XYZ file of N, CA and C in Angstrom:
783
model
N 4.349 -51.247 0.521
C 4.472 -52.358 -0.212
C 3.174 -52.794 -0.617
N 2.547 -52.833 -1.759
C 0.837 -52.959 -1.528
C 0.716 -54.611 -1.590
N 0.074 -55.063 -0.790
C -0.776 -56.146 0.001
C -1.634 -56.880 -1.162
N -2.413 -56.480 -1.649
C -3.423 -56.511 -2.801
C -2.949 -56.027 -4.403
N -3.381 -57.082 -5.278
C -3.043 -56.674 -6.330
C -3.357 -55.170 -6.895
N -3.296 -54.387 -7.685
C -3.547 -53.071 -7.747
C -3.623 -53.017 -9.278
N -5.069 -52.298 -9.694
C -5.260 -52.052 -10.678
C -4.048 -51.164 -11.235
N -4.552 -50.678 -13.369
C -3.481 -50.394 -13.894
C -3.054 -49.066 -13.539
N -4.285 -48.349 -13.341
C -4.367 -47.102 -12.916
C -3.711 -47.032 -11.117
N -4.064 -47.741 -10.494
C -3.463 -47.347 -9.472
C -1.569 -47.260 -9.596
N -1.053 -47.933 -10.114
C 0.345 -48.895 -10.765
C 0.488 -47.110 -11.129
N 0.253 -47.222 -11.886
C 0.543 -45.637 -12.945
C 0.657 -44.692 -11.752
N -0.406 -44.534 -10.898
C -0.544 -43.077 -10.240
C 0.908 -43.572 -8.940
N 1.124 -44.536 -8.769
C 1.759 -45.074 -7.597
C 3.742 -44.477 -8.417
N 3.491 -44.798 -9.429
C 5.081 -45.206 -10.556
C 5.450 -43.301 -10.673
N 3.925 -42.774 -10.447
C 4.344 -41.537 -11.058
C 4.731 -40.312 -9.446
N 3.759 -41.270 -8.485
C 4.643 -40.197 -7.209
C 5.588 -41.048 -6.765
N 6.408 -41.683 -7.109
C 7.789 -41.975 -6.594
C 8.583 -41.346 -7.539
N 8.445 -41.242 -9.274
C 9.241 -40.179 -10.040
C 9.310 -38.894 -9.757
N 8.355 -38.595 -9.305
C 7.925 -36.982 -8.738
C 9.161 -36.991 -7.494
N 9.081 -38.053 -6.345
C 9.486 -37.839 -5.724
C 11.297 -37.893 -5.117
N 11.674 -39.236 -6.269
C 13.035 -39.767 -6.670
C 13.258 -38.889 -7.968
N 12.778 -38.429 -8.708
C 13.117 -37.740 -10.151
C 13.658 -38.853 -10.934
N 13.829 -40.103 -10.412
C 13.872 -41.489 -11.775
C 13.391 -42.845 -10.986
N 12.876 -43.666 -11.499
C 12.767 -44.624 -11.338
C 13.290 -45.873 -12.348
N 13.925 -47.489 -11.189
C 14.146 -48.063 -12.301
C 13.059 -49.509 -12.152
N 12.925 -49.990 -13.051
C 11.559 -51.397 -13.033
C 11.881 -52.345 -12.533
N 13.088 -52.695 -12.133
C 13.404 -53.724 -11.191
C 13.035 -53.562 -9.015
N 12.947 -52.239 -9.270
C 12.863 -51.741 -8.665
C 11.291 -51.770 -7.729
N 10.775 -51.166 -8.961
C 9.239 -51.051 -9.482
C 8.887 -52.390 -9.143
N 9.264 -53.813 -9.604
C 8.578 -54.760 -9.826
C 8.465 -54.878 -8.292
N 9.658 -54.996 -7.630
C 9.274 -55.847 -6.376
C 8.670 -54.924 -5.613
N 8.656 -53.443 -5.399
C 7.467 -52.716 -4.683
C 6.515 -53.292 -5.107
N 6.142 -52.931 -6.062
C 4.366 -52.649 -6.733
C 4.296 -54.777 -6.913
N 4.926 -55.407 -6.791
C 5.027 -56.594 -6.491
C 4.064 -57.464 -8.162
N 4.693 -56.999 -9.136
C 4.217 -57.256 -10.774
C 5.707 -57.842 -11.184
N 5.638 -58.336 -12.682
C 7.046 -58.989 -13.000
C 7.333 -57.406 -13.522
N 8.480 -57.434 -14.108
C 9.399 -56.618 -15.157
C 8.691 -55.948 -16.156
N 8.457 -57.375 -16.556
C 7.795 -56.796 -18.386
C 6.246 -56.006 -17.743
N 6.086 -56.288 -17.130
C 4.518 -55.415 -16.578
C 5.155 -54.011 -16.260
N 5.887 -53.724 -15.738
C 6.288 -52.577 -15.173
C 7.243 -51.755 -16.647
N 7.630 -52.237 -17.413
C 8.311 -51.872 -18.871
C 6.776 -51.332 -19.835
N 5.857 -52.207 -19.708
C 4.778 -51.389 -20.330
C 3.777 -50.323 -19.587
N 4.142 -50.595 -18.501
C 3.585 -49.103 -17.748
C 4.469 -47.646 -18.238
N 5.758 -48.541 -17.679
C 6.855 -47.177 -18.380
C 6.780 -46.857 -19.662
N 6.216 -47.366 -20.982
C 5.875 -47.457 -21.822
C 4.566 -46.151 -22.095
N 3.747 -46.754 -21.612
C 2.709 -46.155 -21.423
C 2.245 -44.819 -21.032
N 2.989 -44.483 -19.530
C 3.336 -42.927 -19.556
C 3.915 -42.789 -20.052
N 5.285 -42.686 -20.802
C 5.812 -42.201 -21.706
C 5.416 -41.540 -22.758
N 4.131 -42.756 -23.451
C 3.659 -42.412 -24.431
C 2.393 -41.115 -23.847
N 2.194 -41.270 -22.768
C 0.968 -39.973 -22.643
C 1.837 -38.825 -22.225
N 3.338 -38.862 -22.258
C 3.889 -37.916 -21.724
C 4.717 -37.578 -20.657
N 3.901 -38.080 -19.609
C 4.285 -38.336 -18.019
C 5.501 -38.849 -17.629
N 6.449 -39.118 -18.633
C 8.126 -39.368 -18.423
C 8.804 -39.752 -19.515
N 9.882 -39.779 -19.055
C 10.873 -39.943 -20.322
C 11.319 -41.041 -20.108
N 11.046 -42.344 -21.223
C 11.324 -43.495 -20.176
C 12.934 -43.700 -21.194
N 13.670 -44.441 -20.737
C 15.800 -44.915 -20.602
C 15.860 -45.968 -20.382
N 16.923 -46.417 -20.681
C 17.435 -48.006 -20.622
C 17.090 -48.599 -18.996
N 16.555 -49.294 -18.719
C 16.204 -49.722 -17.455
C 15.048 -48.959 -16.512
N 14.399 -48.015 -16.955
C 13.290 -47.009 -15.910
C 13.509 -45.882 -16.496
N 13.238 -44.906 -16.227
C 12.557 -43.626 -16.337
C 12.571 -42.510 -15.965
N 12.472 -41.206 -16.114
C 13.091 -40.067 -15.514
C 12.002 -38.808 -15.449
N 12.369 -38.135 -15.191
C 11.049 -36.890 -14.799
C 11.162 -36.275 -16.246
N 10.241 -35.845 -16.978
C 10.148 -35.272 -18.250
C 10.224 -33.735 -18.249
N 11.387 -33.467 -18.789
C 11.974 -32.286 -18.787
C 10.535 -30.998 -19.406
N 10.126 -30.330 -18.672
C 9.336 -29.725 -19.219
C 10.012 -27.741 -19.276
N 9.223 -27.214 -20.252
C 9.877 -25.644 -20.783
C 9.603 -25.025 -18.808
N 10.420 -24.014 -18.640
C 10.978 -23.511 -17.905
C 9.177 -22.503 -17.552
N 8.737 -22.037 -18.559
C 6.956 -21.402 -17.987
C 6.477 -21.366 -19.517
N 5.791 -22.839 -19.125
C 5.078 -23.432 -20.580
C 3.928 -21.982 -20.666
N 3.878 -21.423 -21.575
C 3.183 -21.186 -22.463
C 3.373 -19.467 -22.075
N 4.373 -19.429 -21.441
C 5.290 -18.120 -21.803
C 6.331 -18.099 -22.785
N 6.656 -16.281 -22.608
C 7.414 -15.798 -23.953
C 9.178 -15.931 -23.108
N 9.814 -15.914 -24.273
C 10.939 -15.733 -23.924
C 11.487 -14.853 -22.703
N 10.627 -13.693 -23.001
C 11.029 -12.412 -22.237
C 10.493 -12.934 -20.633
N 9.404 -13.222 -20.575
C 8.864 -13.602 -18.891
C 9.708 -15.211 -18.883
N 10.681 -15.966 -19.436
C 11.122 -17.093 -18.912
C 12.518 -16.473 -18.193
N 13.004 -14.962 -19.324
C 13.998 -14.716 -18.422
C 14.259 -13.776 -17.419
N 13.168 -13.139 -16.577
C 12.568 -12.880 -15.690
C 12.579 -13.936 -14.737
N 12.055 -15.283 -14.895
C 12.281 -15.804 -13.922
C 13.566 -16.725 -13.279
N 13.767 -16.912 -11.561
C 14.753 -17.114 -11.443
C 15.932 -16.399 -11.268
N 16.216 -15.227 -11.304
C 16.986 -14.303 -12.052
C 18.101 -14.285 -10.547
N 17.782 -14.745 -9.664
C 19.103 -15.059 -8.815
C 20.003 -16.064 -9.358
N 19.257 -17.077 -8.977
C 19.923 -18.386 -9.331
C 20.956 -18.454 -10.801
N 19.882 -17.648 -11.736
C 20.669 -17.909 -13.394
C 22.093 -16.696 -13.141
N 22.301 -15.669 -12.439
C 23.413 -15.174 -11.974
C 24.803 -15.644 -11.323
N 23.829 -16.536 -10.607
C 24.984 -16.756 -9.595
C 25.413 -18.448 -10.579
N 24.654 -19.017 -11.585
C 25.373 -19.678 -12.291
C 26.132 -19.157 -13.495
N 25.724 -17.545 -13.742
C 27.144 -17.603 -14.706
C 27.992 -16.852 -14.585
N 27.876 -16.870 -13.344
C 29.388 -16.265 -12.562
C 30.493 -17.149 -12.695
N 29.546 -18.276 -12.208
C 30.338 -19.634 -12.269
C 31.443 -19.618 -13.748
N 29.910 -19.658 -14.232
C 30.463 -20.095 -15.993
C 31.544 -18.845 -16.569
N 30.508 -17.836 -16.437
C 31.396 -16.768 -17.208
C 33.125 -17.019 -17.250
N 33.593 -17.102 -15.910
C 35.414 -17.288 -16.133
C 36.183 -18.337 -16.956
N 34.785 -19.149 -17.418
C 35.369 -20.678 -17.890
C 35.522 -19.923 -19.381
N 35.070 -19.238 -19.903
C 35.593 -18.494 -21.441
C 36.680 -17.956 -21.472
N 37.418 -18.320 -21.938
C 38.997 -17.858 -22.453
C 39.329 -16.621 -23.186
N 39.706 -15.606 -22.661
C 40.010 -14.592 -23.301
C 40.390 -14.931 -24.696
N 40.173 -14.295 -25.675
C 41.185 -14.248 -26.923
C 40.472 -15.706 -27.834
N 39.144 -16.184 -27.142
C 38.820 -17.575 -27.087
C 37.102 -17.250 -28.466
N 36.704 -18.422 -29.413
C 35.607 -18.117 -30.488
C 34.557 -19.012 -29.366
N 33.698 -18.481 -28.586
C 32.479 -19.090 -28.087
C 30.572 -19.071 -28.926
N 30.662 -19.430 -29.195
C 29.136 -19.701 -29.606
C 28.158 -20.195 -27.940
N 27.299 -18.837 -28.033
C 26.340 -19.085 -27.023
C 25.071 -19.026 -27.868
N 24.075 -19.836 -27.476
C 23.177 -20.514 -28.004
C 21.499 -19.794 -26.951
N 20.909 -20.031 -27.265
C 19.474 -19.214 -26.242
C 19.208 -20.284 -25.406
N 18.496 -19.273 -24.454
C 17.981 -19.279 -22.938
C 18.710 -18.810 -22.166
N 17.960 -18.465 -20.726
C 17.808 -17.668 -19.960
C 19.036 -17.397 -18.906
N 19.557 -18.996 -18.936
C 20.700 -19.068 -18.173
C 22.029 -18.435 -19.125
N 21.724 -18.630 -20.596
C 23.004 -18.307 -21.197
C 22.737 -17.000 -21.446
N 21.328 -16.007 -21.274
C 21.800 -14.556 -21.389
C 22.490 -14.172 -20.040
N 22.518 -14.521 -18.926
C 22.843 -14.550 -17.959
C 24.494 -14.357 -18.328
N 25.071 -15.214 -18.883
C 25.797 -15.689 -18.775
C 26.782 -14.723 -20.103
N 26.036 -14.213 -20.897
C 26.329 -13.028 -21.483
C 26.855 -12.104 -21.272
N 25.935 -11.491 -20.257
C 26.227 -10.260 -19.697
C 26.862 -10.397 -18.667
N 27.384 -11.241 -18.464
C 28.945 -11.901 -17.206
C 30.036 -11.537 -17.572
N 30.091 -12.104 -18.817
C 31.327 -11.811 -19.631
C 32.558 -10.544 -19.186
N 33.524 -11.398 -19.112
C 34.655 -9.966 -18.730
C 34.849 -8.967 -19.966
N 35.654 -8.330 -19.551
C 36.124 -7.049 -20.799
C 37.449 -7.217 -21.002
N 37.183 -8.864 -21.940
C 38.396 -8.683 -22.310
C 37.928 -9.036 -24.197
N 39.011 -9.418 -25.041
C 38.464 -9.396 -26.635
C 38.154 -11.136 -26.628
N 37.152 -11.106 -27.445
C 36.326 -12.435 -27.781
C 35.739 -12.459 -28.791
N 35.459 -13.709 -29.406
C 34.493 -13.640 -30.578
C 33.366 -14.437 -30.080
N 31.934 -13.922 -30.181
C 31.083 -14.822 -29.944
C 29.870 -14.603 -30.919
N 29.737 -16.082 -30.781
C 28.794 -16.202 -32.349
C 27.683 -16.774 -31.490
N 25.747 -16.330 -31.889
C 25.429 -16.411 -31.108
C 23.683 -16.945 -32.106
N 22.882 -17.607 -31.700
C 21.259 -17.706 -32.954
C 20.465 -16.939 -32.336
N 20.811 -16.003 -30.922
C 19.483 -16.110 -30.033
C 19.614 -14.097 -30.339
N 19.038 -13.536 -30.704
C 18.902 -12.109 -30.778
C 19.212 -11.708 -29.191
N 18.431 -11.718 -28.048
C 18.479 -11.170 -26.867
C 20.051 -11.376 -26.494
N 20.564 -12.622 -26.909
C 22.216 -12.967 -26.036
C 22.934 -11.185 -27.200
N 22.498 -11.268 -28.378
C 23.177 -10.433 -29.489
C 23.107 -8.725 -29.009
N 22.008 -8.830 -28.259
C 21.548 -7.420 -27.673
C 22.097 -7.309 -26.264
N 22.507 -8.291 -25.617
C 23.712 -7.930 -24.738
C 24.689 -8.123 -25.009
N 25.771 -8.382 -26.648
C 26.475 -8.141 -26.205
C 27.119 -6.936 -27.380
N 26.446 -6.236 -28.144
C 26.545 -5.764 -29.335
C 27.450 -4.332 -28.501
N 26.965 -3.683 -27.172
C 27.641 -2.940 -27.022
C 29.099 -2.891 -26.423
N 28.928 -3.749 -26.017
C 30.812 -4.427 -25.656
C 31.488 -4.323 -26.650
N 32.423 -3.368 -26.560
C 33.306 -2.873 -27.727
C 34.648 -4.188 -27.804
N 35.265 -4.701 -26.641
C 36.040 -5.924 -27.345
C 35.783 -7.170 -27.321
N 34.242 -7.066 -28.100
C 33.865 -8.323 -28.228
C 33.158 -8.464 -29.749
N 33.738 -8.894 -30.934
C 32.979 -9.293 -31.921
C 32.097 -9.820 -32.357
N 31.012 -10.023 -32.678
C 29.689 -10.212 -32.551
C 29.425 -11.017 -33.948
N 29.099 -11.613 -34.025
C 28.758 -13.158 -34.965
C 27.340 -13.475 -35.074
N 26.178 -12.860 -35.572
C 24.892 -13.594 -35.816
C 24.559 -14.328 -36.681
N 24.073 -16.000 -36.169
C 22.703 -16.956 -36.803
C 21.820 -16.279 -37.508
N 21.539 -16.210 -38.533
C 20.231 -15.703 -38.811
C 19.477 -16.847 -39.610
N 17.786 -16.333 -40.023
C 16.981 -16.798 -39.874
C 15.510 -16.936 -39.625
N 14.829 -17.206 -39.518
C 13.470 -17.168 -39.137
C 13.616 -17.238 -37.452
N 12.967 -17.161 -36.598
C 13.170 -16.933 -35.260
C 11.900 -17.615 -34.554
N 12.382 -18.753 -34.031
C 11.403 -20.049 -33.356
C 11.187 -19.144 -32.354
N 9.762 -19.250 -32.497
C 8.714 -18.259 -30.914
C 9.234 -19.015 -30.046
N 9.573 -19.797 -29.434
C 9.230 -20.593 -27.902
C 10.677 -20.414 -27.286
N 11.039 -20.903 -28.344
C 12.938 -21.130 -28.023
C 13.857 -19.482 -28.358
N 12.941 -18.434 -28.575
C 13.941 -17.206 -28.718
C 15.216 -17.119 -29.996
N 15.286 -18.157 -30.691
C 16.460 -18.880 -31.676
C 16.544 -18.657 -32.869
N 17.446 -18.489 -34.161
C 16.644 -19.265 -35.406
C 17.910 -20.649 -34.989
N 16.897 -21.646 -35.164
C 17.060 -22.890 -35.582
C 16.904 -23.826 -36.581
N 16.563 -22.815 -37.780
C 15.788 -23.562 -39.033
C 17.036 -24.013 -40.099
N 16.200 -24.137 -41.327
C 17.268 -24.754 -42.268
C 18.663 -23.221 -42.464
N 17.889 -22.014 -42.605
C 19.022 -20.817 -42.832
C 20.265 -21.248 -41.627
N 19.732 -21.210 -40.996
C 20.939 -21.108 -39.631
C 21.793 -22.620 -39.688
N 20.987 -23.429 -39.841
C 22.110 -24.923 -40.012
C 22.840 -24.315 -41.278
N 22.656 -24.097 -42.102
C 23.596 -23.565 -43.576
C 24.426 -22.566 -43.178
N 24.298 -21.751 -41.972
C 25.735 -20.593 -41.654
C 26.452 -21.280 -40.957
N 25.984 -22.771 -40.233
C 27.083 -23.409 -39.100
C 27.982 -23.891 -39.912
N 28.252 -23.795 -41.309
C 29.153 -24.581 -41.575
C 30.272 -23.966 -42.182
N 30.044 -22.393 -41.593
C 31.734 -21.287 -41.455
C 32.072 -21.370 -39.973
N 31.571 -22.290 -39.086
C 32.224 -21.710 -37.638
C 32.959 -23.245 -37.161
N 33.673 -22.793 -36.627
C 34.361 -23.805 -35.438
C 34.612 -23.297 -34.195
N 33.833 -23.132 -33.050
C 34.104 -22.579 -31.758
C 35.116 -23.460 -31.072
N 35.753 -22.627 -30.192
C 36.445 -23.652 -29.205
C 35.385 -23.173 -27.770
N 34.349 -22.973 -27.457
C 33.375 -23.475 -26.589
C 32.025 -23.183 -27.173
N 31.272 -24.391 -26.636
C 30.414 -23.892 -27.296
C 29.035 -24.224 -25.301
N 28.735 -22.852 -25.293
C 27.982 -22.900 -24.643
C 26.159 -22.955 -24.698
N 26.172 -24.719 -24.295
C 24.669 -24.654 -24.855
C 23.396 -25.270 -23.943
N 22.057 -24.245 -24.263
C 21.107 -24.617 -23.446
C 20.681 -25.256 -23.527
N 20.046 -26.164 -22.065
C 19.702 -27.311 -22.129
C 17.786 -27.485 -21.502
N 17.324 -28.354 -22.549
C 15.951 -28.517 -21.468
C 16.221 -29.505 -20.103
N 17.096 -30.680 -20.444
C 16.554 -31.778 -19.677
C 18.256 -32.017 -19.553
N 19.013 -32.570 -18.250
C 20.182 -32.731 -18.237
C 20.166 -34.070 -17.521
N 20.939 -35.243 -17.662
C 21.081 -36.297 -16.686
C 22.092 -36.907 -17.298
N 22.908 -37.833 -16.123
C 24.146 -38.165 -16.322
C 23.795 -39.656 -17.188
N 22.319 -40.461 -17.182
C 22.377 -41.576 -18.227
C 22.211 -40.958 -19.129
N 20.365 -40.392 -19.120
C 19.967 -39.637 -21.080
C 21.165 -38.452 -21.525
N 21.788 -38.037 -20.920
C 22.703 -36.954 -21.682
C 22.547 -35.595 -21.951
N 22.139 -34.629 -22.773
C 21.672 -33.605 -22.450
C 20.073 -33.427 -23.417
N 18.884 -33.138 -23.218
C 18.649 -33.311 -24.546
C 17.732 -32.250 -24.924
N 16.440 -31.738 -25.391
C 15.636 -30.648 -25.898
C 14.356 -30.652 -25.937
N 13.425 -30.006 -26.085
C 12.021 -30.080 -26.140
C 11.571 -30.286 -27.395
N 12.324 -29.649 -28.328
C 11.573 -29.743 -29.636
C 12.814 -30.035 -30.703
N 12.410 -30.815 -31.345
C 12.945 -31.646 -32.208
C 13.892 -30.578 -32.986
N 13.900 -29.907 -33.936
C 14.764 -28.733 -34.860
C 15.511 -28.403 -34.026
N 15.240 -27.619 -32.978
C 16.169 -27.584 -31.465
C 17.280 -28.131 -31.497
N 16.988 -29.755 -30.899
C 17.936 -30.640 -30.955
C 19.180 -30.416 -32.111
N 18.334 -30.559 -33.257
C 19.240 -31.104 -34.400
C 20.126 -29.639 -34.558
N 19.786 -28.604 -34.178
C 20.545 -27.935 -34.388
C 21.825 -27.446 -33.266
N 21.349 -27.939 -31.944
C 22.355 -27.873 -30.889
C 22.922 -29.125 -31.014
N 23.027 -30.569 -31.726
C 23.692 -31.317 -32.071
C 25.037 -30.884 -32.808
N 24.050 -30.027 -33.980
C 25.186 -29.833 -35.232
C 26.592 -28.576 -34.428
N 25.937 -27.809 -33.661
C 26.645 -26.918 -32.776
C 28.073 -27.765 -32.562
N 27.075 -28.472 -31.077
C 28.535 -29.467 -30.769
C 29.119 -30.401 -31.432
N 28.839 -30.692 -32.467
C 30.035 -31.600 -33.508
C 31.210 -30.576 -33.827
N 30.639 -29.264 -34.157
C 31.371 -28.297 -34.813
C 32.449 -27.545 -33.375
N 32.021 -27.975 -32.351
C 32.755 -27.223 -31.141
C 34.061 -28.074 -30.259
N 35.124 -27.502 -30.030
C 35.944 -28.215 -29.560
C 35.886 -28.312 -27.989
N 34.725 -27.219 -27.318
C 34.238 -28.352 -25.929
C 32.804 -27.917 -26.225
N 31.950 -28.237 -24.279
C 30.541 -27.728 -24.831
C 30.194 -27.784 -22.981
N 29.893 -26.581 -22.612
C 29.248 -26.410 -21.318
C 28.166 -26.089 -21.298
N 27.476 -26.616 -20.384
C 26.179 -26.687 -19.825
C 25.842 -25.958 -18.324
N 25.115 -25.231 -18.465
C 24.850 -24.273 -17.103
C 23.627 -24.653 -16.797
N 22.595 -24.867 -15.561
C 21.689 -25.710 -15.345
C 21.144 -25.311 -13.833
N 20.123 -25.168 -13.790
C 19.349 -24.984 -12.693
C 19.129 -26.473 -12.245
N 18.727 -26.254 -10.885
C 18.311 -27.635 -10.272
C 17.467 -28.818 -11.118
N 16.464 -28.075 -11.422
C 15.257 -28.583 -11.862
C 15.180 -29.278 -12.956
N 16.102 -28.809 -13.962
C 16.344 -29.756 -14.870
C 17.576 -30.586 -14.623
N 17.634 -31.169 -13.828
C 19.054 -32.231 -13.588
C 18.246 -33.087 -13.031
N 18.255 -34.658 -13.753
C 17.537 -36.040 -13.751
C 16.489 -35.299 -14.114
N 16.396 -34.849 -15.725
C 15.354 -35.005 -16.429
C 15.745 -35.377 -17.756
N 14.786 -35.540 -18.618
C 15.279 -36.052 -19.917
C 14.039 -35.126 -20.604
N 14.531 -34.821 -21.701
C 13.311 -34.355 -22.374
C 13.414 -35.103 -23.701
N 12.444 -34.991 -24.559
C 12.191 -36.147 -26.024
C 13.280 -36.267 -26.795
N 13.914 -35.198 -27.308
C 15.276 -35.680 -28.341
C 16.048 -35.100 -27.755
N 17.483 -35.881 -27.928
C 18.597 -35.885 -27.647
C 19.411 -35.081 -28.209
N 20.375 -34.320 -27.540
C 21.075 -33.622 -28.035
C 22.763 -34.038 -27.867
N 23.272 -34.428 -26.693
C 24.620 -34.966 -26.280
C 24.559 -36.271 -25.397
N 25.192 -37.119 -26.043
C 25.588 -38.202 -24.520
C 26.310 -36.992 -23.727
N 26.310 -37.403 -22.149
C 26.846 -36.642 -21.044
C 28.542 -37.164 -20.953
N 29.180 -38.338 -21.488
C 30.133 -38.547 -21.515
C 30.895 -37.118 -22.684
N 30.271 -36.511 -23.638
C 30.680 -35.740 -24.368
C 30.346 -34.258 -24.243
N 29.616 -34.340 -22.817
C 30.033 -32.725 -22.343
C 31.409 -32.839 -21.553
N 32.051 -31.723 -22.180
C 33.042 -31.132 -21.138
C 32.885 -30.692 -19.990
N 32.327 -29.748 -19.657
C 31.496 -29.045 -18.395
C 30.407 -28.972 -18.077
N 30.132 -29.411 -16.849
C 28.691 -29.042 -16.209
C 28.801 -27.743 -15.084
N 28.119 -26.645 -15.565
C 27.917 -25.695 -14.194
C 27.001 -25.852 -13.483
N 26.723 -26.383 -11.898
C 25.153 -26.447 -11.223
C 25.043 -25.392 -10.249
N 24.076 -25.790 -9.794
C 24.332 -24.578 -8.594
C 24.403 -25.479 -7.074
N 24.418 -24.968 -5.972
C 25.126 -25.550 -5.383
C 24.879 -27.125 -4.391
N 23.726 -27.128 -4.838
C 22.803 -28.264 -4.475
C 22.755 -29.414 -5.413
N 23.217 -29.527 -6.382
C 23.280 -30.455 -7.373
C 23.242 -32.043 -6.772
N 22.263 -32.890 -6.929
C 22.090 -34.209 -5.964
C 23.596 -34.618 -6.027
N 23.833 -35.643 -4.865
C 25.506 -36.197 -5.241
C 25.694 -37.560 -6.122
N 24.351 -37.518 -6.295
C 24.532 -38.992 -6.916
C 24.214 -38.483 -8.915
N 23.876 -37.696 -9.120
C 24.199 -37.218 -10.567
C 25.685 -36.390 -10.527
N 26.057 -35.748 -9.340
C 27.576 -35.383 -9.110
C 28.577 -36.286 -9.986
N 28.213 -37.361 -8.805
C 29.517 -38.473 -8.958
C 29.392 -38.565 -10.228
N 28.103 -39.446 -10.638
C 28.095 -39.925 -12.114
C 28.290 -39.328 -13.403
N 28.433 -37.598 -13.673
C 28.700 -36.985 -14.712
C 30.508 -37.065 -14.335
N 30.666 -36.706 -12.617
C 32.400 -36.915 -12.768
C 33.205 -38.239 -13.190
N 32.565 -39.154 -13.288
C 32.574 -40.636 -13.750
C 33.054 -40.570 -14.969
N 31.683 -39.982 -15.818
C 32.201 -39.947 -17.269
C 32.951 -38.863 -17.856
N 33.577 -38.257 -16.955
C 34.651 -37.746 -17.410
C 34.765 -35.897 -17.587
N 33.247 -35.557 -16.926
C 32.550 -34.330 -17.162
C 33.465 -33.500 -15.477
N 33.732 -32.326 -16.040
C 34.069 -31.607 -14.808
C 32.728 -30.599 -14.162
N 32.796 -30.937 -13.267
C 31.385 -30.323 -12.295
C 31.799 -29.263 -11.276
N 31.257 -27.814 -11.899
C 31.195 -27.055 -10.837
C 30.078 -26.512 -10.663
N 30.330 -26.057 -9.122
C 29.196 -25.335 -8.581
C 28.885 -24.285 -8.014
N 27.904 -23.518 -8.310
C 27.753 -22.407 -7.991
C 27.917 -21.757 -7.140
N 28.066 -20.583 -6.483
C 27.858 -20.502 -4.945
C 26.589 -20.521 -4.374
N 26.561 -20.515 -3.077
C 25.253 -20.365 -2.302
C 24.885 -19.028 -2.637
N 23.490 -19.309 -2.381
C 22.805 -18.253 -2.141
C 22.916 -17.090 -0.751
């Protein structure tokens, strides 16, 4: 605990250090720790959020969700952490019921799920060419591709054409690729248009599943997609933070752990 008044930059550095260590900070706790008012802490958190260093939420802040490989291509991101994503896919793929209609959007974990789908009849809708390519040779899968211009960073169609084509679908399950996942902040995305597209698919779907690596749990991206309580299932790695596990479960979300390495 500081014994002398701290400069603004010193407070910010300590807040960011705590945020990196704990994943989240609460304004009352920080005020007590740094011996300043909660109003001062709230101003600090607003400043840090405006600088893109955290994501402000009610009562505190979360680590900012970042792209899996800043500056990398979708192909480069798909090759990262492949073993971890394969274990998530093995846990998530059985949640797809035979004969159902499932929407799988972009993301390296979602691609692993598509590759892990069993040999039974399904209708798969996707806006991601990489997912479509993984499924096109599976004879029992009816494949529907949502089109339009491909967004370079996400590797998916998310623009006006894609949104219009969503009017024709009503999936039984939406496998949603998330950038940030938190029991308080919900599911979030880095790009504005991407978040809008995901919100629309979620609204059209009977159930929503997110499979995520641990580095995304307890983080938030700038654009909200779905409240935690609106998520049906969360497939997480075996070491998901117990507080997040309990908080999602308390909101009625079924939380499944992938196998240990």
